[in-house]
């Protein structure tokens, strides 16, 4: 795969929506949201952001590379923990301002809290309960201290 | 369900990550990304944004209510087209700065282009092809002009 990739232009709405050309829109901070999903189970793993450099890097190496807003740097997911995300498929939406990554999650999970998915809580929606209460949908799958603080 | 809901506080990281309290983080523009997924197929339908009012409204009425960044107004999805999204489950992530909506999509689809999903194109990742090329993964399921321009 070439290391000199460039994205398509975003000259008009019809082209962005109907052309077979990847022309992602980066927001005023240069970022696009990327939702990583487990390619086997189709469960959501995490939502993070990419800048142009990290999206191009993702295409180049076939593993998810994000942009860390807190650290303000390129973030090759799993580079230190080993919990990389092998890219299986990338989709974009009608106006190309979001991407979905279907990945093979390596290691014990995607979440820094020690879980497979970052989306480990759901809102209680049953009638009569407080809809601002959350319930947990999964347990820890690994010890985050041993993975991230070693 | 009460119309006087309030979200939890975001005083410390541990509480946000491990407490059973919905304490969503709205960004500097007052928005949180919301990914709508088909509750049956688990396929992604769209990614949009909510402000606090629209998220509270979503909890109150049990249908997806977004905030339109282009129109700068509350956007009850499907209010005119009939393509509403009945909420089945809402999940949030570790730092509660994103939500996933599992929905029953009403009508012929979620996308204004006339498709079931906004994520109707995938990046060509096969070796040797141009990874900035897109291929289509679904056909039109309805005529957008007849739904949105009537």
mmCIF file of C-alpha atoms in Angstrom:
data_model
loop_
_atom_site.group_PDB
_atom_site.id
_atom_site.type_symbol
_atom_site.label_atom_id
_atom_site.label_comp_id
_atom_site.label_asym_id
_atom_site.label_seq_id
_atom_site.Cartn_x
_atom_site.Cartn_y
_atom_site.Cartn_z
ATOM 1 C CA UNK A 1 0.000 0.000 0.000
ATOM 2 C CA UNK A 2 1.335 3.407 -0.932
ATOM 3 C CA UNK A 3 2.613 5.744 1.750
ATOM 4 C CA UNK A 4 1.692 8.740 -0.373
ATOM 5 C CA UNK A 5 -2.071 8.505 -0.055
ATOM 6 C CA UNK A 6 -4.241 11.545 -0.448
ATOM 7 C CA UNK A 7 -7.954 11.837 0.146
ATOM 8 C CA UNK A 8 -10.493 13.071 -2.369
ATOM 9 C CA UNK A 9 -11.762 16.639 -2.526
ATOM 10 C CA UNK A 10 -15.038 17.753 -0.927
ATOM 11 C CA UNK A 11 -16.153 20.130 -3.641
ATOM 12 C CA UNK A 12 -19.850 19.336 -3.707
ATOM 13 C CA UNK A 13 -22.440 17.429 -1.691
ATOM 14 C CA UNK A 14 -23.357 14.996 -4.465
ATOM 15 C CA UNK A 15 -19.760 13.895 -4.952
ATOM 16 C CA UNK A 16 -19.184 13.448 -1.217
ATOM 17 C CA UNK A 17 -22.378 11.387 -0.882
ATOM 18 C CA UNK A 18 -22.419 9.365 -4.084
ATOM 19 C CA UNK A 19 -18.878 9.104 -5.453
ATOM 20 C CA UNK A 20 -16.661 6.089 -4.761
ATOM 21 C CA UNK A 21 -13.984 8.386 -3.366
ATOM 22 C CA UNK A 22 -12.906 8.599 0.264
ATOM 23 C CA UNK A 23 -13.073 12.303 1.118
ATOM 24 C CA UNK A 24 -13.289 12.463 4.911
ATOM 25 C CA UNK A 25 -14.292 15.655 6.653
ATOM 26 C CA UNK A 26 -12.151 16.716 9.567
ATOM 27 C CA UNK A 27 -13.798 19.149 11.967
ATOM 28 C CA UNK A 28 -12.578 22.563 13.099
ATOM 29 C CA UNK A 29 -10.037 20.777 15.313
ATOM 30 C CA UNK A 30 -8.877 18.588 12.429
ATOM 31 C CA UNK A 31 -10.594 15.495 13.826
ATOM 32 C CA UNK A 32 -13.094 12.865 12.694
ATOM 33 C CA UNK A 33 -14.874 10.461 15.092
ATOM 34 C CA UNK A 34 -13.993 6.795 14.621
ATOM 35 C CA UNK A 35 -16.099 4.029 16.159
ATOM 36 C CA UNK A 36 -14.257 0.737 16.570
ATOM 37 C CA UNK A 37 -16.489 -2.332 16.424
ATOM 38 C CA UNK A 38 -15.585 -5.973 16.951
ATOM 39 C CA UNK A 39 -15.568 -7.508 13.466
ATOM 40 C CA UNK A 40 -16.847 -10.859 14.778
ATOM 41 C CA UNK A 41 -19.480 -9.901 17.333
ATOM 42 C CA UNK A 42 -20.373 -6.489 15.841
ATOM 43 C CA UNK A 43 -20.285 -5.084 19.376
ATOM 44 C CA UNK A 44 -18.992 -1.525 19.761
ATOM 45 C CA UNK A 45 -15.564 -1.347 21.408
ATOM 46 C CA UNK A 46 -14.760 2.357 21.635
ATOM 47 C CA UNK A 47 -15.224 5.779 20.081
ATOM 48 C CA UNK A 48 -12.106 7.853 19.547
ATOM 49 C CA UNK A 49 -10.894 10.500 17.127
ATOM 50 C CA UNK A 50 -8.467 10.576 14.219
ATOM 51 C CA UNK A 51 -6.717 13.428 12.509
ATOM 52 C CA UNK A 52 -5.681 13.167 8.875
ATOM 53 C CA UNK A 53 -2.244 11.795 9.736
ATOM 54 C CA UNK A 54 -3.631 9.056 11.976
ATOM 55 C CA UNK A 55 -6.288 8.016 9.446
ATOM 56 C CA UNK A 56 -3.668 7.778 6.703
ATOM 57 C CA UNK A 57 -1.438 5.804 9.099
ATOM 58 C CA UNK A 58 -4.335 3.455 9.850
ATOM 59 C CA UNK A 59 -4.751 2.779 6.124
ATOM 60 C CA UNK A 60 -1.011 2.302 5.740
ATOM 61 C CA UNK A 61 -0.357 -0.159 8.584
ATOM 62 C CA UNK A 62 -3.753 -1.867 8.840
ATOM 63 C CA UNK A 63 -4.090 -1.182 12.573
ATOM 64 C CA UNK A 64 -6.132 1.497 14.317
ATOM 65 C CA UNK A 65 -4.196 4.704 14.883
ATOM 66 C CA UNK A 66 -6.073 7.486 16.653
ATOM 67 C CA UNK A 67 -5.295 11.009 17.786
ATOM 68 C CA UNK A 68 -5.306 11.439 21.544
ATOM 69 C CA UNK A 69 -7.070 14.682 22.374
ATOM 70 C CA UNK A 70 -5.832 14.607 25.976
ATOM 71 C CA UNK A 71 -2.205 13.940 25.093
ATOM 72 C CA UNK A 72 -2.434 15.843 21.792
ATOM 73 C CA UNK A 73 -0.485 13.223 19.901
ATOM 74 C CA UNK A 74 -0.825 10.349 17.459
ATOM 75 C CA UNK A 75 -1.950 7.257 19.368
ATOM 76 C CA UNK A 76 -1.227 3.846 17.899
ATOM 77 C CA UNK A 77 -3.717 1.863 19.948
ATOM 78 C CA UNK A 78 -2.034 -1.073 21.688
ATOM 79 C CA UNK A 79 1.516 -0.030 20.835
ATOM 80 C CA UNK A 80 2.528 -0.478 24.474
ATOM 81 C CA UNK A 81 -0.243 -2.718 25.851
ATOM 82 C CA UNK A 82 -0.263 -5.108 22.911
ATOM 83 C CA UNK A 83 -4.011 -4.522 22.582
ATOM 84 C CA UNK A 84 -3.823 -3.486 18.951
ATOM 85 C CA UNK A 85 -6.814 -3.412 16.633
ATOM 86 C CA UNK A 86 -6.321 -5.125 13.279
ATOM 87 C CA UNK A 87 -8.431 -3.400 10.638
ATOM 88 C CA UNK A 88 -10.930 -5.679 8.888
ATOM 89 C CA UNK A 89 -13.172 -3.062 7.293
ATOM 90 C CA UNK A 90 -13.600 0.701 7.321
ATOM 91 C CA UNK A 91 -16.899 2.355 6.474
ATOM 92 C CA UNK A 92 -17.778 5.978 6.129
ATOM 93 C CA UNK A 93 -21.133 7.714 6.166
ATOM 94 C CA UNK A 94 -23.093 9.838 3.699
ATOM 95 C CA UNK A 95 -21.354 13.131 4.443
ATOM 96 C CA UNK A 96 -18.092 11.373 5.314
ATOM 97 C CA UNK A 97 -17.683 13.039 8.691
ATOM 98 C CA UNK A 98 -17.450 9.773 10.641
ATOM 99 C CA UNK A 99 -15.834 6.369 10.193
ATOM 100 C CA UNK A 100 -16.611 2.913 11.526
ATOM 101 C CA UNK A 101 -13.706 0.524 11.999
ATOM 102 C CA UNK A 102 -14.460 -3.181 12.096
ATOM 103 C CA UNK A 103 -11.458 -4.645 13.899
ATOM 104 C CA UNK A 104 -9.998 -7.805 15.314
ATOM 105 C CA UNK A 105 -9.254 -6.657 18.853
ATOM 106 C CA UNK A 106 -5.966 -8.155 20.044
ATOM 107 C CA UNK A 107 -5.297 -8.960 23.704
ATOM 108 C CA UNK A 108 -7.862 -8.954 26.483
ATOM 109 C CA UNK A 109 -9.796 -5.862 25.501
ATOM 110 C CA UNK A 110 -10.022 -2.320 24.189
ATOM 111 C CA UNK A 111 -10.813 -0.388 27.354
ATOM 112 C CA UNK A 112 -8.249 1.131 29.700
ATOM 113 C CA UNK A 113 -10.529 0.212 32.625
ATOM 114 C CA UNK A 114 -9.805 -3.483 32.029
ATOM 115 C CA UNK A 115 -12.807 -4.414 29.943
ATOM 116 C CA UNK A 116 -13.300 -5.719 26.420
ATOM 117 C CA UNK A 117 -15.441 -2.746 25.408
ATOM 118 C CA UNK A 118 -15.564 0.833 26.625
ATOM 119 C CA UNK A 119 -19.362 0.617 26.309
ATOM 120 C CA UNK A 120 -19.821 -1.510 29.447
ATOM 121 C CA UNK A 121 -22.777 0.365 30.916
ATOM 122 C CA UNK A 122 -26.298 0.896 29.703
ATOM 123 C CA UNK A 123 -28.947 3.345 30.775
ATOM 124 C CA UNK A 124 -31.821 1.902 32.794
ATOM 125 C CA UNK A 125 -34.832 2.469 30.570
ATOM 126 C CA UNK A 126 -37.401 0.312 32.328
ATOM 127 C CA UNK A 127 -40.525 2.216 33.187
ATOM 128 C CA UNK A 128 -40.502 3.599 36.684
ATOM 129 C CA UNK A 129 -36.753 3.491 37.159
ATOM 130 C CA UNK A 130 -34.435 6.461 37.039
ATOM 131 C CA UNK A 131 -33.192 6.789 33.453
ATOM 132 C CA UNK A 132 -30.078 8.513 34.639
ATOM 133 C CA UNK A 133 -28.992 5.312 36.392
ATOM 134 C CA UNK A 134 -26.578 2.949 34.636
ATOM 135 C CA UNK A 135 -26.213 -0.813 34.890
ATOM 136 C CA UNK A 136 -23.067 -2.734 34.034
ATOM 137 C CA UNK A 137 -23.115 -5.066 31.039
ATOM 138 C CA UNK A 138 -19.700 -6.690 31.421
ATOM 139 C CA UNK A 139 -17.043 -7.539 33.991
ATOM 140 C CA UNK A 140 -13.326 -6.848 33.949
ATOM 141 C CA UNK A 141 -11.452 -9.047 31.491
ATOM 142 C CA UNK A 142 -7.954 -7.971 32.536
ATOM 143 C CA UNK A 143 -6.109 -6.075 35.239
ATOM 144 C CA UNK A 144 -5.502 -2.598 33.828
ATOM 145 C CA UNK A 145 -2.672 -1.886 36.275
ATOM 146 C CA UNK A 146 -0.654 -4.851 35.038
ATOM 147 C CA UNK A 147 -1.176 -3.846 31.411
ATOM 148 C CA UNK A 148 -0.905 -0.065 31.470
ATOM 149 C CA UNK A 149 1.253 0.679 34.503
ATOM 150 C CA UNK A 150 3.950 -1.974 34.122
ATOM 151 C CA UNK B 1 -40.714 8.797 33.130
ATOM 152 C CA UNK B 2 -39.998 12.111 34.819
ATOM 153 C CA UNK B 3 -39.610 15.254 32.740
ATOM 154 C CA UNK B 4 -37.331 16.710 35.389
ATOM 155 C CA UNK B 5 -34.320 14.509 34.830
ATOM 156 C CA UNK B 6 -30.846 15.679 35.689
ATOM 157 C CA UNK B 7 -27.575 13.976 34.946
ATOM 158 C CA UNK B 8 -24.924 13.057 37.483
ATOM 159 C CA UNK B 9 -21.899 15.196 38.270
ATOM 160 C CA UNK B 10 -18.476 14.622 36.727
ATOM 161 C CA UNK B 11 -16.400 15.388 39.793
ATOM 162 C CA UNK B 12 -13.778 12.690 39.477
ATOM 163 C CA UNK B 13 -12.552 10.122 36.966
ATOM 164 C CA UNK B 14 -13.293 7.091 39.133
ATOM 165 C CA UNK B 15 -16.923 8.081 39.600
ATOM 166 C CA UNK B 16 -17.421 8.781 35.907
ATOM 167 C CA UNK B 17 -15.888 5.423 34.972
ATOM 168 C CA UNK B 18 -17.178 3.124 37.691
ATOM 169 C CA UNK B 19 -20.335 4.590 39.190
ATOM 170 C CA UNK B 20 -23.813 3.528 38.050
ATOM 171 C CA UNK B 21 -24.672 7.139 37.312
ATOM 172 C CA UNK B 22 -25.246 8.640 33.875
ATOM 173 C CA UNK B 23 -23.006 11.718 33.771
ATOM 174 C CA UNK B 24 -22.512 12.487 30.075
ATOM 175 C CA UNK B 25 -19.804 14.874 28.970
ATOM 176 C CA UNK B 26 -20.828 17.506 26.451
ATOM 177 C CA UNK B 27 -17.958 19.038 24.497
ATOM 178 C CA UNK B 28 -17.010 22.713 24.146
ATOM 179 C CA UNK B 29 -19.970 23.095 21.777
ATOM 180 C CA UNK B 30 -22.323 21.388 24.226
ATOM 181 C CA UNK B 31 -22.521 18.212 22.137
ATOM 182 C CA UNK B 32 -21.965 14.487 22.573
ATOM 183 C CA UNK B 33 -21.661 12.040 19.631
ATOM 184 C CA UNK B 34 -24.456 9.465 19.404
ATOM 185 C CA UNK B 35 -24.129 6.360 17.226
ATOM 186 C CA UNK B 36 -27.450 4.798 16.270
ATOM 187 C CA UNK B 37 -27.305 1.047 15.648
ATOM 188 C CA UNK B 38 -30.026 -1.286 14.460
ATOM 189 C CA UNK B 39 -31.105 -3.217 17.563
ATOM 190 C CA UNK B 40 -31.803 -6.383 15.545
ATOM 191 C CA UNK B 41 -28.933 -6.543 13.067
ATOM 192 C CA UNK B 42 -26.392 -4.581 15.145
ATOM 193 C CA UNK B 43 -25.478 -2.682 11.983
ATOM 194 C CA UNK B 44 -24.570 0.991 12.398
ATOM 195 C CA UNK B 45 -27.219 3.362 11.036
ATOM 196 C CA UNK B 46 -25.825 6.848 11.607
ATOM 197 C CA UNK B 47 -23.672 9.060 13.778
ATOM 198 C CA UNK B 48 -25.131 12.352 14.917
ATOM 199 C CA UNK B 49 -24.847 14.682 17.887
ATOM 200 C CA UNK B 50 -26.976 15.495 20.895
ATOM 201 C CA UNK B 51 -26.968 18.427 23.238
ATOM 202 C CA UNK B 52 -28.201 18.052 26.806
ATOM 203 C CA UNK B 53 -31.770 19.017 25.895
ATOM 204 C CA UNK B 54 -31.980 16.476 23.071
ATOM 205 C CA UNK B 55 -30.498 13.675 25.176
ATOM 206 C CA UNK B 56 -32.984 14.381 27.967
ATOM 207 C CA UNK B 57 -35.776 14.497 25.374
ATOM 208 C CA UNK B 58 -34.617 11.139 23.985
ATOM 209 C CA UNK B 59 -34.871 9.618 27.467
ATOM 210 C CA UNK B 60 -38.259 11.216 27.980
ATOM 211 C CA UNK B 61 -39.996 10.155 24.753
ATOM 212 C CA UNK B 62 -38.097 6.946 23.945
ATOM 213 C CA UNK B 63 -37.215 8.069 20.409
ATOM 214 C CA UNK B 64 -33.926 9.452 19.121
ATOM 215 C CA UNK B 65 -33.733 13.237 19.325
ATOM 216 C CA UNK B 66 -30.532 14.807 18.038
ATOM 217 C CA UNK B 67 -29.167 18.309 17.692
ATOM 218 C CA UNK B 68 -28.677 19.411 14.098
ATOM 219 C CA UNK B 69 -25.362 21.227 13.820
ATOM 220 C CA UNK B 70 -26.206 22.575 10.363
ATOM 221 C CA UNK B 71 -29.652 23.865 11.315
ATOM 222 C CA UNK B 72 -28.636 24.612 14.909
ATOM 223 C CA UNK B 73 -31.809 23.182 16.342
ATOM 224 C CA UNK B 74 -33.267 20.191 18.129
ATOM 225 C CA UNK B 75 -33.909 17.449 15.577
ATOM 226 C CA UNK B 76 -36.491 14.791 16.380
ATOM 227 C CA UNK B 77 -35.379 12.213 13.829
ATOM 228 C CA UNK B 78 -38.279 11.128 11.625
ATOM 229 C CA UNK B 79 -40.717 13.750 12.889
ATOM 230 C CA UNK B 80 -41.576 14.686 9.299
ATOM 231 C CA UNK B 81 -40.437 11.612 7.327
ATOM 232 C CA UNK B 82 -41.913 9.073 9.741
ATOM 233 C CA UNK B 83 -38.500 7.420 9.951
ATOM 234 C CA UNK B 84 -38.296 7.637 13.719
ATOM 235 C CA UNK B 85 -35.929 5.572 15.833
ATOM 236 C CA UNK B 86 -37.481 3.780 18.794
ATOM 237 C CA UNK B 87 -34.952 3.479 21.584
ATOM 238 C CA UNK B 88 -34.233 -0.091 22.693
ATOM 239 C CA UNK B 89 -31.023 0.459 24.638
ATOM 240 C CA UNK B 90 -28.596 3.284 25.331
ATOM 241 C CA UNK B 91 -24.990 2.636 26.297
ATOM 242 C CA UNK B 92 -22.271 5.019 27.317
ATOM 243 C CA UNK B 93 -18.515 4.570 27.409
ATOM 244 C CA UNK B 94 -15.874 4.701 30.122
ATOM 245 C CA UNK B 95 -15.460 8.471 30.185
ATOM 246 C CA UNK B 96 -19.083 9.037 29.170
ATOM 247 C CA UNK B 97 -18.295 11.284 26.236
ATOM 248 C CA UNK B 98 -20.174 9.161 23.682
ATOM 249 C CA UNK B 99 -23.420 7.213 23.537
ATOM 250 C CA UNK B 100 -24.603 4.255 21.491
ATOM 251 C CA UNK B 101 -28.305 4.016 20.726
ATOM 252 C CA UNK B 102 -29.729 0.627 19.847
ATOM 253 C CA UNK B 103 -32.911 1.453 17.971
ATOM 254 C CA UNK B 104 -35.780 0.003 16.027
ATOM 255 C CA UNK B 105 -35.573 2.043 12.854
ATOM 256 C CA UNK B 106 -39.049 2.893 11.585
ATOM 257 C CA UNK B 107 -39.808 3.329 7.888
ATOM 258 C CA UNK B 108 -37.510 2.489 5.017
ATOM 259 C CA UNK B 109 -34.255 3.705 6.480
ATOM 260 C CA UNK B 110 -32.195 6.188 8.458
ATOM 261 C CA UNK B 111 -30.275 7.948 5.710
ATOM 262 C CA UNK B 112 -31.434 11.071 3.871
ATOM 263 C CA UNK B 113 -29.849 9.647 0.683
ATOM 264 C CA UNK B 114 -32.539 6.937 0.587
ATOM 265 C CA UNK B 115 -30.681 4.096 2.248
ATOM 266 C CA UNK B 116 -31.222 2.082 5.400
ATOM 267 C CA UNK B 117 -27.856 3.097 6.856
ATOM 268 C CA UNK B 118 -25.698 6.175 6.373
ATOM 269 C CA UNK B 119 -22.681 3.842 6.402
ATOM 270 C CA UNK B 120 -23.288 2.489 2.881
ATOM 271 C CA UNK B 121 -19.701 2.660 1.644
ATOM 272 C CA UNK B 122 -16.554 0.890 2.717
ATOM 273 C CA UNK B 123 -12.926 1.625 1.987
ATOM 274 C CA UNK B 124 -11.206 -0.717 -0.459
ATOM 275 C CA UNK B 125 -8.543 -2.362 1.664
ATOM 276 C CA UNK B 126 -7.473 -5.153 -0.661
ATOM 277 C CA UNK B 127 -3.754 -5.118 -1.334
ATOM 278 C CA UNK B 128 -2.864 -3.321 -4.515
ATOM 279 C CA UNK B 129 -6.003 -1.249 -4.719
ATOM 280 C CA UNK B 130 -6.285 2.395 -3.841
ATOM 281 C CA UNK B 131 -7.360 2.612 -0.186
ATOM 282 C CA UNK B 132 -8.909 5.970 -0.807
ATOM 283 C CA UNK B 133 -11.464 4.338 -3.101
ATOM 284 C CA UNK B 134 -14.883 3.407 -1.707
ATOM 285 C CA UNK B 135 -17.241 0.613 -2.687
ATOM 286 C CA UNK B 136 -20.970 0.625 -2.034
ATOM 287 C CA UNK B 137 -22.413 -1.885 0.410
ATOM 288 C CA UNK B 138 -26.113 -1.244 -0.064
ATOM 289 C CA UNK B 139 -28.616 0.059 -2.597
ATOM 290 C CA UNK B 140 -31.332 2.655 -2.187
ATOM 291 C CA UNK B 141 -34.262 1.421 -0.121
ATOM 292 C CA UNK B 142 -36.500 4.439 -0.727
ATOM 293 C CA UNK B 143 -36.805 7.533 -2.868
ATOM 294 C CA UNK B 144 -35.493 10.404 -0.750
ATOM 295 C CA UNK B 145 -37.285 13.027 -2.832
ATOM 296 C CA UNK B 146 -40.665 11.483 -2.119
ATOM 297 C CA UNK B 147 -39.942 11.293 1.604
ATOM 298 C CA UNK B 148 -38.073 14.507 2.317
ATOM 299 C CA UNK B 149 -39.265 16.893 -0.374
ATOM 300 C CA UNK B 150 -42.945 16.163 -0.384
#
